[in-house]
C-alpha positions as CSV (number, residue, x, y, z in Angstrom):
1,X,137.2,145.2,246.3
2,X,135.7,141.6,246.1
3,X,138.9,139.6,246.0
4,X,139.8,142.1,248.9
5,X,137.0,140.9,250.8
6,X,137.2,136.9,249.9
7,X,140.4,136.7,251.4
8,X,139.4,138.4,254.2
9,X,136.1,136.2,254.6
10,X,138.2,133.0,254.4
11,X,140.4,133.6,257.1
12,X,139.8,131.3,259.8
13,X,138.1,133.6,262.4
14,X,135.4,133.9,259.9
15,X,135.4,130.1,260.1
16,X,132.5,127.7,261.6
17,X,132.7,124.1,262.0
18,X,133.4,122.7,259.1
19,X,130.6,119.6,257.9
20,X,133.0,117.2,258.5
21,X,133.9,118.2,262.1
22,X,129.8,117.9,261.6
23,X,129.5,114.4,261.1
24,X,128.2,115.0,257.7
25,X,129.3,112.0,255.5
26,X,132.4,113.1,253.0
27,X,130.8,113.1,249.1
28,X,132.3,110.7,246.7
29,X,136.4,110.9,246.1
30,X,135.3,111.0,241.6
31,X,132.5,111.5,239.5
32,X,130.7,108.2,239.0
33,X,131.7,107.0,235.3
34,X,128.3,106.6,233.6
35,X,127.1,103.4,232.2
36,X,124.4,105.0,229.7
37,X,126.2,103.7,226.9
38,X,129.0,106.2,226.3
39,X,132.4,104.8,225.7
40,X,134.6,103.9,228.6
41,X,138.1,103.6,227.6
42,X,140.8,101.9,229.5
43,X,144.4,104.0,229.1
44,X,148.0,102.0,228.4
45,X,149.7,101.7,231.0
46,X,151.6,105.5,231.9
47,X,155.2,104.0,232.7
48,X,155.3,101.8,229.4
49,X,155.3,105.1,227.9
50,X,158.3,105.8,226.1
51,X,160.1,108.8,227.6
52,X,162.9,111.1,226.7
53,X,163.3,111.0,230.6
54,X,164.7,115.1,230.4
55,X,165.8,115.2,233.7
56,X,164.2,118.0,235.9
57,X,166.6,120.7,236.5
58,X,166.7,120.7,232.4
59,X,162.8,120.4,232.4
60,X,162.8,123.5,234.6
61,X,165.0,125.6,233.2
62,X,163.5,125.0,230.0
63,X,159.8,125.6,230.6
64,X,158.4,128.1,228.6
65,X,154.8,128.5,227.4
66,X,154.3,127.5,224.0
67,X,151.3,128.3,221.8
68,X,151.8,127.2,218.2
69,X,152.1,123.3,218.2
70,X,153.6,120.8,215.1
71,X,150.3,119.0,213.0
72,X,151.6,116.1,214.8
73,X,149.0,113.6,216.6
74,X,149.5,113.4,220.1
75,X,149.8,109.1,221.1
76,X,147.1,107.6,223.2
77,X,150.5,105.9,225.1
78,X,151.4,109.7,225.6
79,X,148.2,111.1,226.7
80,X,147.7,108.3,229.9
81,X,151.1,109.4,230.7
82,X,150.1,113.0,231.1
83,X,147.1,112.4,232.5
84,X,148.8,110.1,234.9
85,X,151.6,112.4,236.2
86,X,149.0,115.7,236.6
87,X,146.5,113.5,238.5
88,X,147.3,109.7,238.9
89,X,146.2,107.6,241.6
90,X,148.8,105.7,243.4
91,X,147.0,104.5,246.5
92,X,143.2,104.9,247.6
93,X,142.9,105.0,251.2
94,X,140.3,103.1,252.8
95,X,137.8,104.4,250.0
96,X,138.3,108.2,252.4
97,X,140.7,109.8,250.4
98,X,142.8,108.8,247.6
99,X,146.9,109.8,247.4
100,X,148.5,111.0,244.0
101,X,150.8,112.5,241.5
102,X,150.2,116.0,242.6
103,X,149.3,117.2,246.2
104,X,146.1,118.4,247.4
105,X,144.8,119.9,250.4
106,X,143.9,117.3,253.1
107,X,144.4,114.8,250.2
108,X,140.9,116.1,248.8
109,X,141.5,116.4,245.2
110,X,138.5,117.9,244.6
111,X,139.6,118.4,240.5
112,X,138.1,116.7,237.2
113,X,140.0,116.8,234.1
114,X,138.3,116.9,231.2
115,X,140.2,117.1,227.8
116,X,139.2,118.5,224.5
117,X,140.6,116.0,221.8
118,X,141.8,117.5,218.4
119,X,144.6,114.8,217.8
120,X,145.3,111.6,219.4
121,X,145.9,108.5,217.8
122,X,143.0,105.7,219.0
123,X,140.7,108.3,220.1
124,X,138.1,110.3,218.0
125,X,137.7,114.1,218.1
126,X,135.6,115.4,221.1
127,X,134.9,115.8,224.6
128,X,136.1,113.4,227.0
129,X,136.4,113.2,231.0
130,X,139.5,111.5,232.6
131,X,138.3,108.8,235.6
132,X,141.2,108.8,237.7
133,X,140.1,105.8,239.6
134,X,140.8,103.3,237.2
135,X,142.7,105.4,235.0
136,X,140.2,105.7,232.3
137,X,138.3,108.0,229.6
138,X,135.0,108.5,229.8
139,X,133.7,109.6,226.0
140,X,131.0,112.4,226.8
141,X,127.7,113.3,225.2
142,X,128.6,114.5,221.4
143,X,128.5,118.0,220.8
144,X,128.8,119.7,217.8
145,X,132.0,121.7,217.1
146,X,133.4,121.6,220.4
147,X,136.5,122.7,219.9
148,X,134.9,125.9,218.4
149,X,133.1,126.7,221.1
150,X,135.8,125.8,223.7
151,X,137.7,128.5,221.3
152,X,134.8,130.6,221.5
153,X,134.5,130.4,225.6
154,X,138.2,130.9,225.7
155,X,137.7,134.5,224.1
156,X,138.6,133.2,220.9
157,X,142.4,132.1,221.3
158,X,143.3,129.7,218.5
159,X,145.4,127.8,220.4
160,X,142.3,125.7,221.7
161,X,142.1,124.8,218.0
162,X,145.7,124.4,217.3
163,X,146.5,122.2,220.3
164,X,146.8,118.3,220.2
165,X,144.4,118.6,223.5
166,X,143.3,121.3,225.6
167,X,143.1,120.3,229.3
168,X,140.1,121.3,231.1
169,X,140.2,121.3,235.0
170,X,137.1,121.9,237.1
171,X,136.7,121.4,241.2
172,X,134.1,119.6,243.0
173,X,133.7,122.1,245.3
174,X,132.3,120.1,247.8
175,X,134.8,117.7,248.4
176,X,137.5,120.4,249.4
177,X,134.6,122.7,251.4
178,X,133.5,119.2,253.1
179,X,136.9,119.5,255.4
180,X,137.8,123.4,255.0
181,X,134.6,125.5,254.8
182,X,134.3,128.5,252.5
183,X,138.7,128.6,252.9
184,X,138.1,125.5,251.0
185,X,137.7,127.8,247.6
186,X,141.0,129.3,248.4
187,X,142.8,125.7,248.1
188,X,141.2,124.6,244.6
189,X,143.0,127.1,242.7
190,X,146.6,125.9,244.9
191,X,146.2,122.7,243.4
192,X,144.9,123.6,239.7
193,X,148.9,125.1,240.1
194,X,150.4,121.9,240.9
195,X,148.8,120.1,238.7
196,X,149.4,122.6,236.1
197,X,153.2,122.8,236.4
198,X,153.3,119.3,236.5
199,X,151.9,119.2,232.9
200,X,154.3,122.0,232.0
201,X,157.2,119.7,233.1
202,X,155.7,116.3,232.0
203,X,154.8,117.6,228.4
204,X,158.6,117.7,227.3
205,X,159.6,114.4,228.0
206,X,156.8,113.6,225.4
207,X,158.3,116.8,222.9
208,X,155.0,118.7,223.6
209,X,154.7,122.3,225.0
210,X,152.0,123.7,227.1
211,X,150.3,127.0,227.6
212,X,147.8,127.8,230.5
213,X,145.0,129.5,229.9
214,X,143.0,131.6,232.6
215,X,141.5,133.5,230.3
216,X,138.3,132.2,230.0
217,X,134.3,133.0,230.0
218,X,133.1,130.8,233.0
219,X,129.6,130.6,232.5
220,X,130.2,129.6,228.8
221,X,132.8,126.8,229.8
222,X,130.7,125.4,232.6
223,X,127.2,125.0,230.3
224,X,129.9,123.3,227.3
225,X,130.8,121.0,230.4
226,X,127.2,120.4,231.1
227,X,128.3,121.1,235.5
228,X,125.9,122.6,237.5
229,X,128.3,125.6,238.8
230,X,126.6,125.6,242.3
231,X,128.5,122.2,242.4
232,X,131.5,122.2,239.9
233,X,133.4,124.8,238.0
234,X,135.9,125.4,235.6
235,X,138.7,126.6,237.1
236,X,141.6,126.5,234.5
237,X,142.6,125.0,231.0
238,X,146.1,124.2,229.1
239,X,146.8,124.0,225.4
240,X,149.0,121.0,224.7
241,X,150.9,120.3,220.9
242,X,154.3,118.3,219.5
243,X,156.7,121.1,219.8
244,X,157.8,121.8,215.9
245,X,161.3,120.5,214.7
246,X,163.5,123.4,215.2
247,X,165.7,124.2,211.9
């Protein structure tokens, strides 16, 4: 079986030096925000979010996945919050490597979120990509319907539509592969977990649920993105609503 053999492949006697034990220079710790005229958005400020502040044994024991979400909006306030505790930047290191919310392989961070907006006060429908360095939103190229075809690529589950934002996660391949070779693939999909169960956790002290999606056409998701999957890939998504009233 394939997966058989990529695990065996990526163990380390299968393992040359790596292009950083090379000498090769390290590619860039983010996408480059463009400056063709889309709309660069700076984010409030995630800890003057208000917070239910659930504290985490009670976050834990209540995570569930939840896939029918209020008709609430989601705030903008809320959003950077999210964003901030599933990939913040606390610290970058010497413009090497950056430290943040979630851990990473070799602090690599080789993810980009991207976030399908259905409902967030101060920001218009669409297609957006988060820029962690400065704790931004870049506003992408306008496509038509893309929350149907984000449905569509996602084999149709309404929950893309339903949600206040679907969270879109790709890797930068490179950037892990750089220090780890082809065992480098094996770590991308660790960290999607981190970051995922932080935004399971996260969501409820903003009364949202979450639901992860793996269920996915690749090729589809990757030409909505606009990546070049040679390079970057979608590797896993998350519905997020307002959790409805209960009684």
């Amino acid at each position: 079986m394939i997966g058989r053999e990529f695990l065996e492949k990526t163990t380390y006697r299968h393992l040359g030096p790596s292009e950083q034990a090379r000498g090769i220079a390290q590619p860039q710790l983010q996408l480059t925000p463009e400056r063709d005229g889309r709309l660069l958005i700076d984010l409030p400020k995630p800890r003057e979010t208000p917070l239910r502040q659930m504290p985490l044994a009670a976050a834990i024991d209540r995570r569930v996945s939840v896939r029918s979400y209020a008709a609430a909006p989601l705030t903008i306030a809320e959003l950077s919050w999210l964003l901030w505790c599933t990939q913040g930047v606390r610290e970058v290191i010497l413009h090497q490597a950056t430290l943040r919310t979630v851990p990473s392989a070799g602090a690599r961070h080789a993810l980009e979120t991207y976030l399908l907006v259905n409902r967030v006060t101060g920001l218009r429908p669409g297609l957006y990509r988060f820029v962690a360095i400065g704790h931004q939103l870049l506003e992408m190229d306008g496509l038509q319907d893309p929350c149907l075809l984000i449905r569509a690529a996602c084999l149709g589950q309404q929950m893309v539509t339903g949600s206040a934002v679907t969270f879109i996660w790709t890797a930068v391949i490179r950037r892990m592969t750089w220090r780890y070779g082809a065992r480098g693939y094996r770590y991308v999909f660790l960290d999607a977990g981190h970051v995922c169960q932080n935004l399971y956790l996260a969501a409820q002290d903003v009364g949202c649920g979450v639901c992860a999606v793996a269920a996915f056409d690749d090729e589809a998701m990757n030409r909505i993105l606009g990546i070049n999957p040679e390079e970057q890939f979608t590797v896993y998504l998350a519905t997020l609503g307002k959790v409805e009233a209960a009684g």
